[in-house]
Amino acid sequence: MITVTNLKKRFGENIVLNGVDLHVNRGDVLAIIGPSGSGKSTLLRCLNLLEMPDEGIIEIGDTKVDVTKMSRKETHLLRQETAMVFQNYNLFKNKTALQNVTESLIVAKKMDKQEAERIGKELLIKVGLEDKFHQYPATLSGGQQQRVGIARALAVNPHAILFDEPTSALDPEWVSEVLQVIKNIAQQKTTMIIVTHEMKFAEEVANRVIFMADGNIVEENEPKEIFHNPKNPRTKQFLKTLERDE
Amino acid sequence: MEFKLDFGYLVEIIPELLSFIPLTLFLAVISMIFAIIGGLILALIIRSNIPVLKQLATIYISFFRAIPTLVQLFLIYYGLPQIFPAFTAMTAITAAIVGLSLKQAAFLAEIFRAALNSVDKGQVEACLSVGMTRAQAFRRIVLPQATRNAIPATSNVFIGLIKETSLAFTLGVVELFAQGKILAASSLKFFETYLALALLYWFLIIIFTLIQQTLEKRMEKPYIS
Ligand SMILES: Nc1ncnc2c1ncn2[C@@H]1O[C@H](COP(=O)(O)OP(=O)(O)OP(=O)(O)O)[C@@H](O)[C@H]1O
Ligand SMILES: [Mg+2]
């Protein structure tokens, strides 16, 4: 479903992904945890080519590319295999909630407007925004904006949804509603990769967890094992630091 | 000699002056359209970081922001035909439009660049992440928001342009100001004539400002919480 081989990325001298190998099965919910700066966001952003990796082979759904010899067409195709939910929502500020969701359907998928709106409304209802169709992002709370962001990602019916710390920018009062929506989607066997600092949530929602440090995948296992019986010293240390902070 | 304001004369010449407003607006609007197209192209070139082209655009902006409008108009209308005889056929109106457009394009380029930059690139990333192309992201998401950001400053440029059309008289175009001069010279009522002119320019700007405010209000709608 998703297979990443030897993915490398550096920013100048700074090696951020040091030959990452990754495999995600259909319906998997993969959580990525790790200290700040370990390359979690970069890994996610390399999967949809918002960052251009320096080396590596990425296969998602029906598209397989070698990033060193990738055409514009392939870039575009690979991007269409996934959708992303951003830390800062990144909603289109000039569009209503509904238009945020239908935009890609109308513009990229050339769907007719009525059909797009039908799907858009369905998805907004699914994330609990049945009464916000025609409101602009500026009039929505953080939690509502992020739920629009999730509906927008669902709209393109992607092979996988990439979440980059979807609740980190939220006021604490909105976190649980967003996590709940993500859990609901996870239960419907949507393939997801979630970078998160919410360890409890990761444990509940994921069926696999990756611990990253310094651009490498250090440990990979079921949530129960990672969180309660970590093998690698770095994982142990990371989890201990978190406990201490709590 | 005691000065007495001839109010009757002031009122009397207004209809005649009014008939020159279309030409003034024509000069301003046409120049503005070309300036907007030019300014947008310049702004995009500068954002694109294409070698050579970017340097040329930077030089263009620096040059046209620096030279006085009058110098520029004279350069185009009286200067160019000496080097390129083909320009001899250029009318004064064309020269004025070319001059004003070239100049304001430079100012607009800066305004547009800032307005485009003010749309955070996260929204473009969001477009790409749902399978839209960069061009689609630009047209559907970036440009509308940048337009709204650019309207106040762009309106100021247009107000400046309306006023600068009066410089076309130096090339022999009989527009609003030139007609005022003609009237003043024959009646010798300088104060009344130029006061009438001032009021007319004021009136034009007030009307335009009203249009601008309506436009701004309409475009603000999505952004008010
Ligand atoms: N556009 C960029 N230019 C230069 N360096 C970058 C860029 N993006 C990320 N980096 C660097 O790459 C490294 C990994 O960053 P990344 O954002 O992937 O970390 P992260 O694991 O997501 O951290 P966090 O938990 O804080 O979000 C960091 O050292 C960061 O400074
Ligand atoms: Mg990150």
Coordinates of C-alpha atoms and ligand atoms in Angstrom, one line a residue:
Chain A
M1 CA 0.0 0.0 0.0
I2 CA 2.7 2.5 1.1
T3 CA 6.3 1.4 0.6
V4 CA 9.2 3.8 1.1
T5 CA 12.7 2.6 0.4
N6 CA 15.9 4.4 1.5
L7 CA 14.4 7.9 1.7
K8 CA 17.0 10.6 2.2
K9 CA 16.6 14.2 2.8
R10 CA 19.0 16.9 3.9
F11 CA 18.7 20.6 4.4
G12 CA 22.2 21.9 3.7
E13 CA 24.5 20.1 6.0
N14 CA 21.6 18.9 8.2
I15 CA 20.7 15.3 7.4
V16 CA 17.1 15.0 8.3
L17 CA 16.1 11.7 6.9
N18 CA 18.9 9.2 6.9
G19 CA 17.6 6.4 4.6
V20 CA 14.2 5.7 6.0
D21 CA 12.4 2.4 5.1
L22 CA 8.7 2.3 5.8
H23 CA 5.8 0.0 5.0
V24 CA 2.2 0.7 5.7
N25 CA -0.6 -1.7 4.9
R26 CA -4.1 -0.8 3.7
G27 CA -6.2 0.2 6.7
D28 CA -3.2 0.7 9.0
V29 CA -3.2 3.5 11.4
L30 CA 0.5 4.3 11.9
A31 CA 1.5 6.8 14.6
I32 CA 4.9 8.4 14.4
I33 CA 6.4 9.7 17.6
G34 CA 9.8 11.1 18.5
P35 CA 11.6 14.2 19.8
S36 CA 11.3 17.6 18.2
G37 CA 13.5 17.9 15.1
S38 CA 13.8 14.1 14.6
G39 CA 12.3 14.4 11.1
K40 CA 8.7 13.4 11.6
S41 CA 7.2 16.2 9.7
T42 CA 9.8 16.0 7.0
L43 CA 9.1 12.3 6.5
L44 CA 5.4 13.1 6.1
R45 CA 6.0 16.0 3.8
C46 CA 8.3 13.9 1.6
L47 CA 5.5 11.4 1.1
N48 CA 3.4 14.0 -0.7
L49 CA 6.4 15.8 -2.1
L50 CA 5.8 19.1 -0.3
E51 CA 9.5 18.5 0.5
M52 CA 11.5 17.1 -2.3
P53 CA 13.5 14.1 -1.0
D54 CA 17.1 13.8 -2.2
E55 CA 16.9 10.0 -2.7
G56 CA 14.5 7.1 -2.3
I57 CA 11.7 5.2 -3.8
I58 CA 8.1 6.0 -2.8
E59 CA 5.2 3.8 -3.7
I60 CA 1.7 4.8 -2.7
G61 CA -1.4 3.1 -4.1
D62 CA -0.9 2.7 -7.8
T63 CA 2.0 5.2 -8.1
K64 CA 5.6 4.3 -7.7
V65 CA 8.3 6.9 -8.2
D66 CA 12.1 7.1 -7.9
V67 CA 12.5 10.6 -6.6
T68 CA 15.8 11.2 -8.3
K69 CA 14.2 10.8 -11.7
M70 CA 10.6 12.0 -11.3
S71 CA 8.6 13.9 -13.9
R72 CA 6.2 16.6 -13.1
K73 CA 3.4 14.3 -14.1
E74 CA 4.6 11.7 -11.5
T75 CA 4.9 14.3 -8.8
H76 CA 1.3 15.3 -9.4
L77 CA 0.2 11.6 -9.5
L78 CA 1.9 10.8 -6.3
R79 CA 0.4 13.8 -4.6
Q80 CA -3.1 12.7 -5.6
E81 CA -2.6 9.4 -3.8
T82 CA -2.7 11.1 -0.4
A83 CA -4.2 14.0 1.4
M84 CA -2.8 15.9 4.3
V85 CA -4.2 17.5 7.5
F86 CA -1.9 20.3 8.7
Q87 CA -1.0 21.5 12.2
N88 CA -2.2 25.0 11.3
Y89 CA -5.3 23.7 9.4
N90 CA -4.2 25.8 6.3
L91 CA -7.8 26.3 5.3
F92 CA -8.5 28.4 2.2
K93 CA -9.4 31.7 3.9
N94 CA -11.4 33.0 0.9
K95 CA -13.6 29.9 0.8
T96 CA -16.5 28.7 3.0
A97 CA -16.2 25.4 4.9
L98 CA -18.1 23.7 2.2
Q99 CA -16.0 25.3 -0.6
N100 CA -12.9 24.2 1.3
V101 CA -14.0 20.7 0.9
T102 CA -15.4 20.8 -2.6
E103 CA -12.5 22.9 -4.1
S104 CA -10.3 20.0 -5.0
L105 CA -13.3 18.0 -6.3
I106 CA -14.3 20.8 -8.7
V107 CA -10.9 22.1 -9.7
A108 CA -8.7 19.0 -9.7
K109 CA -11.2 16.2 -10.2
K110 CA -13.5 18.2 -12.5
M111 CA -16.5 17.0 -10.7
D112 CA -19.7 18.9 -11.3
K113 CA -20.6 21.4 -8.6
Q114 CA -23.8 19.7 -7.4
E115 CA -22.1 16.3 -7.0
A116 CA -19.2 17.9 -5.3
E117 CA -21.5 19.7 -2.9
R118 CA -23.4 16.6 -2.1
I119 CA -20.1 14.9 -1.1
G120 CA -18.9 18.0 0.7
K121 CA -22.0 18.2 2.8
E122 CA -21.9 14.5 3.6
L123 CA -18.3 14.8 4.8
L124 CA -18.9 18.0 6.9
I125 CA -21.8 16.2 8.6
K126 CA -19.5 13.3 9.2
V127 CA -17.1 15.6 11.1
G128 CA -20.0 17.2 13.0
L129 CA -20.2 20.5 11.1
E130 CA -23.7 20.1 9.7
D131 CA -24.5 23.7 10.7
K132 CA -21.4 25.4 9.4
F133 CA -21.5 24.7 5.7
H134 CA -21.5 28.4 4.6
Q135 CA -19.2 29.9 7.3
Y136 CA -15.7 31.2 6.5
P137 CA -12.7 29.9 8.4
A138 CA -12.3 33.2 10.2
T139 CA -15.7 32.5 11.9
L140 CA -14.8 29.0 13.1
S141 CA -13.1 27.8 16.2
G142 CA -9.8 26.0 15.9
G143 CA -11.4 22.7 16.5
Q144 CA -14.0 23.4 13.8
Q145 CA -11.4 24.6 11.4
Q146 CA -9.4 21.4 11.9
R147 CA -12.5 19.3 11.3
V148 CA -13.0 21.1 8.0
G149 CA -9.4 20.3 7.3
I150 CA -10.1 16.6 7.9
A151 CA -13.2 16.7 5.7
R152 CA -11.2 18.4 2.9
A153 CA -8.6 15.6 3.1
L154 CA -11.3 12.9 3.1
A155 CA -13.0 14.5 0.0
V156 CA -10.3 13.4 -2.4
N157 CA -10.8 9.8 -1.3
P158 CA -7.1 9.3 -0.9
H159 CA -5.2 6.1 -0.4
A160 CA -3.9 7.5 2.8
I161 CA -4.3 10.6 5.0
L162 CA -1.3 12.2 6.4
F163 CA -1.8 14.0 9.7
D164 CA 1.0 16.3 11.0
E165 CA 0.3 17.0 14.6
P166 CA -3.4 17.8 14.0
T167 CA -4.1 19.0 17.5
S168 CA -0.9 20.8 18.4
A169 CA -2.1 24.2 17.5
L170 CA -5.5 23.8 19.2
D171 CA -6.6 25.3 22.5
P172 CA -6.9 22.4 24.9
E173 CA -10.7 22.7 24.9
W174 CA -10.9 21.7 21.2
V175 CA -8.4 18.8 21.3
S176 CA -10.8 16.0 22.2
E177 CA -13.4 16.7 19.6
V178 CA -10.8 16.6 16.8
L179 CA -9.2 13.4 18.2
Q180 CA -12.7 11.9 18.3
V181 CA -13.2 12.6 14.7
I182 CA -9.9 11.1 13.8
K183 CA -10.8 8.0 15.8
N184 CA -14.1 7.6 14.0
I185 CA -12.3 7.8 10.6
A186 CA -9.7 5.3 11.8
Q187 CA -12.5 2.8 12.6
Q188 CA -13.6 2.9 9.0
K189 CA -10.4 1.4 7.9
T190 CA -8.9 4.5 6.4
T191 CA -5.2 4.2 6.0
M192 CA -3.6 7.0 8.1
I193 CA -0.2 8.2 9.2
I194 CA -0.3 10.4 12.2
V195 CA 2.5 12.4 13.6
T196 CA 1.5 13.2 17.1
H197 CA 2.7 14.3 20.6
E198 CA -0.5 12.9 22.1
M199 CA 0.8 9.6 23.4
K200 CA -2.5 8.4 24.9
F201 CA -4.2 9.1 21.6
A202 CA -1.5 7.3 19.6
E203 CA -1.9 4.3 21.8
E204 CA -5.6 4.2 21.4
V205 CA -5.9 4.9 17.7
A206 CA -2.9 3.3 16.1
N207 CA -2.3 -0.3 15.3
R208 CA 1.4 0.4 14.8
V209 CA 3.8 3.0 16.2
I210 CA 7.1 4.2 14.9
F211 CA 9.6 6.0 17.1
M212 CA 11.9 8.3 15.2
A213 CA 15.2 9.9 16.3
D214 CA 17.8 11.8 14.3
G215 CA 16.3 11.0 10.9
N216 CA 16.0 7.3 11.6
I217 CA 13.3 4.9 12.5
V218 CA 14.6 3.6 15.8
E219 CA 11.9 1.3 16.9
E220 CA 8.7 0.0 15.3
N221 CA 6.0 -2.0 17.0
E222 CA 2.5 -2.4 18.3
P223 CA 1.4 0.5 20.5
K224 CA 1.2 -1.7 23.6
E225 CA 4.8 -2.8 23.1
I226 CA 6.2 0.6 22.3
F227 CA 4.5 2.4 25.2
H228 CA 4.8 -0.2 27.9
N229 CA 7.7 -2.3 26.9
P230 CA 10.0 -0.2 24.7
K231 CA 13.2 -2.1 23.6
N232 CA 15.4 0.7 22.4
P233 CA 17.2 2.9 25.0
R234 CA 16.3 6.0 23.1
T235 CA 12.6 5.1 23.1
K236 CA 12.8 4.4 26.8
Q237 CA 14.5 7.7 27.4
F238 CA 12.0 9.7 25.3
L239 CA 9.0 8.2 27.0
K240 CA 10.5 8.8 30.4
T241 CA 11.1 12.4 29.6
L242 CA 7.4 12.7 28.6
E243 CA 6.2 11.1 31.8
R244 CA 8.3 13.5 33.8
D245 CA 6.9 16.5 31.9
E246 CA 3.3 15.4 32.6
Chain B
M1 CA -7.3 96.0 -6.9
E2 CA -9.7 94.3 -4.6
F3 CA -10.3 90.7 -5.3
K4 CA -13.9 89.5 -5.5
L5 CA -14.7 85.9 -6.0
D6 CA -16.8 85.5 -9.2
F7 CA -18.9 82.6 -8.0
G8 CA -21.1 82.8 -11.1
Y9 CA -18.1 82.3 -13.4
L10 CA -17.0 79.3 -11.4
V11 CA -20.4 77.6 -11.7
E12 CA -20.6 78.6 -15.4
I13 CA -17.4 76.9 -16.5
I14 CA -18.1 73.7 -14.6
P15 CA -20.2 72.1 -17.4
E16 CA -17.5 72.8 -19.9
L17 CA -14.9 71.3 -17.7
L18 CA -17.1 68.3 -16.9
S19 CA -17.1 67.4 -20.6
F20 CA -13.3 66.8 -20.3
I21 CA -13.7 64.3 -17.5
P22 CA -14.2 61.4 -19.8
L23 CA -10.8 62.0 -21.4
T24 CA -9.2 62.3 -18.0
L25 CA -10.8 59.0 -16.8
F26 CA -9.9 57.4 -20.1
L27 CA -6.3 58.2 -19.6
A28 CA -6.4 57.0 -16.0
V29 CA -8.3 53.8 -16.5
I30 CA -6.4 52.7 -19.6
S31 CA -3.1 53.4 -18.0
M32 CA -4.2 51.6 -14.9
I33 CA -5.2 48.5 -16.8
F34 CA -1.8 48.3 -18.5
A35 CA -0.1 49.1 -15.3
I36 CA -1.9 46.3 -13.5
I37 CA -1.0 43.8 -16.2
G38 CA 2.6 45.0 -16.2
G39 CA 2.8 45.1 -12.4
L40 CA 1.5 41.6 -12.1
I41 CA 4.0 40.3 -14.6
L42 CA 6.8 42.0 -12.9
A43 CA 5.7 40.8 -9.5
L44 CA 5.5 37.2 -10.8
I45 CA 8.9 37.4 -12.4
I46 CA 10.5 38.6 -9.1
R47 CA 8.8 35.9 -7.1
S48 CA 9.8 33.2 -9.6
N49 CA 13.5 33.8 -9.1
I50 CA 14.3 33.2 -12.8
P51 CA 17.9 34.4 -13.1
V52 CA 18.5 37.4 -15.6
L53 CA 14.7 38.1 -15.9
K54 CA 14.5 38.8 -12.2
Q55 CA 17.5 41.2 -12.4
L56 CA 15.9 43.0 -15.3
A57 CA 12.6 43.4 -13.5
T58 CA 14.4 44.7 -10.5
I59 CA 16.3 47.3 -12.6
Y60 CA 13.0 48.3 -14.3
I61 CA 11.3 48.9 -11.0
S62 CA 14.2 50.8 -9.6
F63 CA 14.4 53.0 -12.7
F64 CA 10.7 53.8 -13.1
R65 CA 10.2 54.5 -9.4
A66 CA 13.1 57.0 -9.5
I67 CA 12.5 59.2 -12.5
P68 CA 10.0 62.1 -12.3
T69 CA 6.9 61.5 -14.4
L70 CA 7.5 64.6 -16.5
V71 CA 11.0 63.6 -17.4
Q72 CA 9.6 60.2 -18.4
L73 CA 6.8 61.6 -20.5
F74 CA 9.2 64.0 -22.3
L75 CA 11.7 61.1 -22.8
I76 CA 9.0 59.0 -24.5
Y77 CA 7.2 61.7 -26.5
Y78 CA 10.1 64.0 -27.6
G79 CA 13.1 61.7 -27.0
L80 CA 12.2 58.3 -28.5
P81 CA 11.3 59.5 -32.0
Q82 CA 14.8 60.9 -32.4
I83 CA 16.3 57.4 -32.0
F84 CA 13.4 55.4 -33.5
P85 CA 11.7 57.4 -36.2
A86 CA 8.8 55.0 -36.0
F87 CA 7.7 56.7 -32.8
T88 CA 7.1 60.0 -34.6
A89 CA 3.7 58.7 -35.5
M90 CA 2.8 58.2 -31.8
T91 CA 0.1 60.6 -30.6
A92 CA 0.4 62.6 -27.4
I93 CA -2.4 60.6 -25.8
T94 CA -0.6 57.3 -26.6
A95 CA 2.6 58.7 -25.2
A96 CA 0.9 59.8 -22.0
I97 CA -0.7 56.4 -21.6
V98 CA 2.5 54.5 -22.2
G99 CA 4.5 56.8 -19.9
L100 CA 2.0 56.6 -17.0
S101 CA 1.5 52.8 -17.4
L102 CA 5.2 52.1 -17.4
K103 CA 5.7 54.1 -14.3
Q104 CA 2.8 52.9 -12.3
A105 CA 3.6 49.3 -13.2
A106 CA 6.8 49.7 -11.2
F107 CA 4.9 50.8 -8.2
L108 CA 2.2 48.2 -8.5
A109 CA 4.8 45.5 -8.9
E110 CA 6.0 46.2 -5.4
I111 CA 2.4 46.3 -4.0
F112 CA 1.5 43.0 -5.8
R113 CA 4.6 41.3 -4.6
A114 CA 3.9 42.1 -1.0
A115 CA 0.2 41.2 -1.4
L116 CA 1.1 37.8 -2.9
N117 CA 3.7 37.1 -0.2
S118 CA 1.1 37.9 2.4
V119 CA -0.9 34.8 1.5
D120 CA 0.7 32.1 3.6
K121 CA 2.2 29.3 1.6
G122 CA 0.5 26.7 3.8
Q123 CA -2.6 27.3 1.7
V124 CA -0.7 26.5 -1.4
E125 CA 0.6 23.4 0.2
A126 CA -2.9 22.5 1.1
C127 CA -3.9 22.8 -2.5
L128 CA -1.0 20.6 -3.6
S129 CA -1.9 18.0 -0.9
V130 CA -5.4 17.5 -2.3
G131 CA -4.1 17.1 -5.9
M132 CA -4.4 20.6 -7.2
T133 CA -1.7 22.1 -9.4
R134 CA 0.4 25.1 -8.5
A135 CA -1.4 27.1 -11.3
Q136 CA -4.8 26.1 -9.8
A137 CA -3.7 27.1 -6.4
F138 CA -2.5 30.4 -7.6
R139 CA -5.7 31.2 -9.5
R140 CA -8.2 30.0 -7.0
I141 CA -6.7 30.6 -3.7
V142 CA -3.7 32.9 -3.8
L143 CA -4.8 35.5 -6.3
P144 CA -8.2 36.3 -4.8
Q145 CA -6.7 36.8 -1.3
A146 CA -3.8 38.8 -2.7
T147 CA -6.2 41.0 -4.6
R148 CA -8.0 41.9 -1.5
N149 CA -4.8 42.6 0.3
A150 CA -3.7 44.8 -2.6
I151 CA -6.8 46.9 -3.0
P152 CA -6.0 49.8 -0.5
A153 CA -2.5 50.4 -1.9
T154 CA -3.6 49.9 -5.5
S155 CA -6.4 52.4 -5.0
N156 CA -3.9 54.9 -3.9
V157 CA -1.9 54.3 -7.1
F158 CA -5.1 54.9 -9.1
I159 CA -5.8 58.1 -7.2
G160 CA -2.3 59.3 -8.0
L161 CA -2.8 58.3 -11.6
I162 CA -6.0 60.4 -11.9
K163 CA -4.1 63.4 -10.7
E164 CA -1.0 62.6 -12.9
T165 CA -3.1 62.6 -16.0
S166 CA -3.0 66.4 -15.8
L167 CA 0.7 66.1 -16.8
A168 CA -0.5 65.0 -20.2
F169 CA -1.1 68.7 -20.9
T170 CA 2.7 69.1 -21.2
L171 CA 2.6 66.9 -24.3
G172 CA -0.2 69.0 -25.8
V173 CA -3.1 66.8 -24.8
V174 CA -6.2 68.9 -24.1
E175 CA -7.5 67.2 -21.1
L176 CA -9.2 68.6 -18.0
F177 CA -6.3 70.6 -16.7
A178 CA -5.3 71.9 -20.1
Q179 CA -8.8 73.1 -20.7
G180 CA -8.8 74.8 -17.4
K181 CA -5.6 76.6 -18.4
I182 CA -7.2 77.7 -21.6
L183 CA -10.2 79.1 -19.9
A184 CA -8.1 80.9 -17.3
A185 CA -5.9 82.5 -19.9
S186 CA -8.9 83.9 -21.8
S187 CA -11.0 85.0 -18.8
L188 CA -8.0 85.9 -16.5
K189 CA -10.1 84.5 -13.7
F190 CA -7.3 82.3 -12.5
F191 CA -8.5 81.7 -9.0
E192 CA -12.0 80.7 -10.0
T193 CA -10.9 78.5 -12.8
Y194 CA -8.3 76.6 -10.8
L195 CA -10.6 76.4 -7.9
A196 CA -13.2 74.8 -10.2
L197 CA -10.5 72.4 -11.4
A198 CA -9.5 71.5 -7.9
L199 CA -13.1 70.8 -6.9
L200 CA -13.6 68.6 -9.9
Y201 CA -10.5 66.5 -9.1
W202 CA -11.7 66.3 -5.5
F203 CA -15.2 65.2 -6.7
L204 CA -13.6 62.5 -8.9
I205 CA -11.5 61.1 -6.1
I206 CA -14.5 61.1 -3.7
I207 CA -16.6 59.1 -6.2
F208 CA -13.7 56.7 -6.7
T209 CA -13.2 56.4 -2.9
L210 CA -16.8 55.4 -2.5
I211 CA -16.4 52.7 -5.1
Q212 CA -13.3 51.5 -3.4
Q213 CA -15.0 51.3 0.0
T214 CA -17.9 49.3 -1.4
L215 CA -15.5 46.9 -3.1
E216 CA -13.4 46.5 0.1
K217 CA -16.5 45.9 2.2
R218 CA -17.6 43.2 -0.2
M219 CA -14.2 41.5 -0.3
E220 CA -13.8 41.7 3.5
K221 CA -16.8 39.4 4.0
P222 CA -14.9 36.1 4.3
Y223 CA -12.4 37.5 6.7
I224 CA -14.6 39.0 9.4
S225 CA -15.1 36.8 12.4
Ligands
LIG1 N1 12.5 24.0 5.3 C1 13.5 23.6 6.1 N2 14.7 24.2 5.9 C2 15.8 23.9 6.7 N3 15.7 23.0 7.7 C3 14.5 22.4 7.9 C4 13.4 22.7 7.1 N4 12.3 21.9 7.6 C5 12.9 21.2 8.6 N5 14.2 21.5 8.8 C6 15.0 20.9 9.8 O1 14.9 19.5 9.7 C7 14.9 18.9 11.0 C8 13.7 18.0 11.2 O2 12.5 18.8 11.2 P1 11.1 18.3 11.3 O3 10.2 19.4 11.2 O4 10.9 17.2 10.3 O5 11.1 17.7 12.7 P2 9.9 17.1 13.6 O6 10.3 15.8 14.0 O7 8.6 17.3 12.8 O8 9.9 18.1 14.8 P3 8.6 18.7 15.7 O9 8.2 17.6 16.6 O10 9.2 19.8 16.4 O11 7.6 19.1 14.7 C9 15.0 20.0 12.0 O12 16.4 20.1 12.4 C10 14.6 21.2 11.2 O13 15.3 22.3 11.7
MG2 MG 6.9 18.5 13.0

